[in-house]
Amino acid sequence: MRAIVERVRGARVEAGGRPVASIERGLLVFVAVERGDGRAQAEYMAEKLAHLRVFQDGQGKLNDSVLQAQGQVLLISNFTVVGDASRGRRPSFDRAAPAQEALVVFEALRSALEARGVPVAVGSFGDHMEVFSVCDGPVTLVVETPRLDS
C-alpha cells in the first residue's frame, strides 16, 4: 500500500458534480492498494497515518499528529499512486489490486483509522472525482507499507 499524504487546511471531493465528502484541518490521503495487500497493511497504514507527526506544536515544530491536532482525514482511493512510469511514456498499473480486492482493504483502512479515534471522510470509490484542497505548508509525504503477511 502506498499513500500520498498532504497536510491541508481543508479539502473536499465531488463526483458527478455532487459533493461527496469534506474535511477541515487534517490530512488529505490518496491511497493505492497493491496486489497482495490485506488487513495487516491496512492496520500498519492506519497506525502510521494516525500518529504521523506533521502538525506544528506550540513551539512551531512538527511534533503533533492528526489526533493531537484534532484534525480529520479525507481518504481517497487512487490506484494511480502505485503507477510505474520508469519505462516508456505510459505508466504501468500492474501493481494495483483489482477493484474488489482494493475496496475490501480500503474499507479496512478506513475502519482501522476510525478505531484509533481519527475522524474519516471518504471519496467515492471507483468513480471519477474532483478533489479540492488548500495545502498547508506545503507538507506532502509518500508513505508505504512494508510487505507484510496479510
PDB file of C-alpha atoms in Angstrom, residues 11-85:
ATOM      1  CA  ALA A  11     -10.310  19.547   1.420  1.00  0.00           C
ATOM      2  CA  ARG A  12     -13.403  18.328  -0.375  1.00  0.00           C
ATOM      3  CA  VAL A  13     -14.282  15.825  -3.058  1.00  0.00           C
ATOM      4  CA  GLU A  14     -17.051  15.814  -5.646  1.00  0.00           C
ATOM      5  CA  ALA A  15     -18.217  13.077  -8.004  1.00  0.00           C
ATOM      6  CA  GLY A  16     -20.562  13.727 -10.884  1.00  0.00           C
ATOM      7  CA  GLY A  17     -20.809  17.364  -9.812  1.00  0.00           C
ATOM      8  CA  ARG A  18     -22.173  16.350  -6.390  1.00  0.00           C
ATOM      9  CA  PRO A  19     -20.438  16.927  -3.055  1.00  0.00           C
ATOM     10  CA  VAL A  20     -19.255  13.610  -1.586  1.00  0.00           C
ATOM     11  CA  ALA A  21     -17.144  14.480   1.447  1.00  0.00           C
ATOM     12  CA  SER A  22     -15.152  17.270   3.033  1.00  0.00           C
ATOM     13  CA  ILE A  23     -12.849  17.962   5.956  1.00  0.00           C
ATOM     14  CA  GLU A  24     -11.412  20.991   7.639  1.00  0.00           C
ATOM     15  CA  ARG A  25      -7.874  20.853   9.062  1.00  0.00           C
ATOM     16  CA  GLY A  26      -6.235  17.479   8.631  1.00  0.00           C
ATOM     17  CA  LEU A  27      -4.751  15.105   6.107  1.00  0.00           C
ATOM     18  CA  LEU A  28      -5.747  14.513   2.505  1.00  0.00           C
ATOM     19  CA  VAL A  29      -4.645  10.954   1.756  1.00  0.00           C
ATOM     20  CA  PHE A  30      -4.549   9.437  -1.740  1.00  0.00           C
ATOM     21  CA  VAL A  31      -4.127   5.718  -1.146  1.00  0.00           C
ATOM     22  CA  ALA A  32      -3.452   2.839  -3.536  1.00  0.00           C
ATOM     23  CA  VAL A  33      -3.930  -0.778  -2.552  1.00  0.00           C
ATOM     24  CA  GLU A  34      -1.387  -3.107  -4.129  1.00  0.00           C
ATOM     25  CA  ARG A  35      -1.848  -6.722  -5.166  1.00  0.00           C
ATOM     26  CA  GLY A  36      -1.452  -8.920  -2.103  1.00  0.00           C
ATOM     27  CA  ASP A  37      -2.271  -6.190   0.421  1.00  0.00           C
ATOM     28  CA  GLY A  38      -4.606  -7.155   3.235  1.00  0.00           C
ATOM     29  CA  ARG A  39      -5.637  -6.312   6.777  1.00  0.00           C
ATOM     30  CA  ALA A  40      -2.024  -6.194   8.010  1.00  0.00           C
ATOM     31  CA  GLN A  41      -1.158  -3.428   5.533  1.00  0.00           C
ATOM     32  CA  ALA A  42      -4.362  -1.544   6.410  1.00  0.00           C
ATOM     33  CA  GLU A  43      -3.530  -1.694  10.135  1.00  0.00           C
ATOM     34  CA  TYR A  44       0.069  -0.588   9.527  1.00  0.00           C
ATOM     35  CA  MET A  45      -1.027   2.353   7.358  1.00  0.00           C
ATOM     36  CA  ALA A  46      -3.726   3.404   9.841  1.00  0.00           C
ATOM     37  CA  GLU A  47      -1.218   3.397  12.695  1.00  0.00           C
ATOM     38  CA  LYS A  48       1.257   5.413  10.630  1.00  0.00           C
ATOM     39  CA  LEU A  49      -1.336   7.983   9.495  1.00  0.00           C
ATOM     40  CA  ALA A  50      -2.892   8.418  12.937  1.00  0.00           C
ATOM     41  CA  HIS A  51       0.470   9.100  14.589  1.00  0.00           C
ATOM     42  CA  LEU A  52       2.490  10.765  11.804  1.00  0.00           C
ATOM     43  CA  ARG A  53       3.926  13.938  13.340  1.00  0.00           C
ATOM     44  CA  VAL A  54       3.277  16.554  10.647  1.00  0.00           C
ATOM     45  CA  PHE A  55       1.373  19.231  12.586  1.00  0.00           C
ATOM     46  CA  GLN A  56       3.053  22.062  14.443  1.00  0.00           C
ATOM     47  CA  ASP A  57       3.123  22.039  18.217  1.00  0.00           C
ATOM     48  CA  GLY A  58       3.143  25.135  20.426  1.00  0.00           C
ATOM     49  CA  GLN A  59       6.800  25.810  19.523  1.00  0.00           C
ATOM     50  CA  GLY A  60       6.199  25.577  15.762  1.00  0.00           C
ATOM     51  CA  LYS A  61       7.887  22.170  15.391  1.00  0.00           C
ATOM     52  CA  LEU A  62       6.344  19.232  13.540  1.00  0.00           C
ATOM     53  CA  ASN A  63       5.632  17.203  16.661  1.00  0.00           C
ATOM     54  CA  ASP A  64       1.858  16.682  16.625  1.00  0.00           C
ATOM     55  CA  SER A  65      -0.193  14.006  14.883  1.00  0.00           C
ATOM     56  CA  VAL A  66      -3.615  14.433  13.296  1.00  0.00           C
ATOM     57  CA  LEU A  67      -5.052  13.077  16.550  1.00  0.00           C
ATOM     58  CA  GLN A  68      -3.208  15.625  18.692  1.00  0.00           C
ATOM     59  CA  ALA A  69      -4.161  18.411  16.271  1.00  0.00           C
ATOM     60  CA  GLN A  70      -7.801  17.265  16.438  1.00  0.00           C
ATOM     61  CA  GLY A  71      -7.804  17.026  12.660  1.00  0.00           C
ATOM     62  CA  GLN A  72      -9.581  14.798  10.194  1.00  0.00           C
ATOM     63  CA  VAL A  73      -8.589  12.551   7.308  1.00  0.00           C
ATOM     64  CA  LEU A  74     -10.072  12.661   3.816  1.00  0.00           C
ATOM     65  CA  LEU A  75      -9.276   9.252   2.355  1.00  0.00           C
ATOM     66  CA  ILE A  76      -9.326   8.957  -1.447  1.00  0.00           C
ATOM     67  CA  SER A  77      -8.785   5.650  -3.229  1.00  0.00           C
ATOM     68  CA  ASN A  78      -6.405   6.259  -6.137  1.00  0.00           C
ATOM     69  CA  PHE A  79      -4.808   3.298  -7.927  1.00  0.00           C
ATOM     70  CA  THR A  80      -2.550   5.617  -9.948  1.00  0.00           C
ATOM     71  CA  VAL A  81      -0.450   6.231  -6.813  1.00  0.00           C
ATOM     72  CA  VAL A  82       1.255   2.879  -7.487  1.00  0.00           C
ATOM     73  CA  GLY A  83       1.763   3.662 -11.159  1.00  0.00           C
ATOM     74  CA  ASP A  84       5.224   2.938 -12.541  1.00  0.00           C
ATOM     75  CA  ALA A  85       6.448   5.462 -15.104  1.00  0.00           C
TER      76      ALA A  85
END
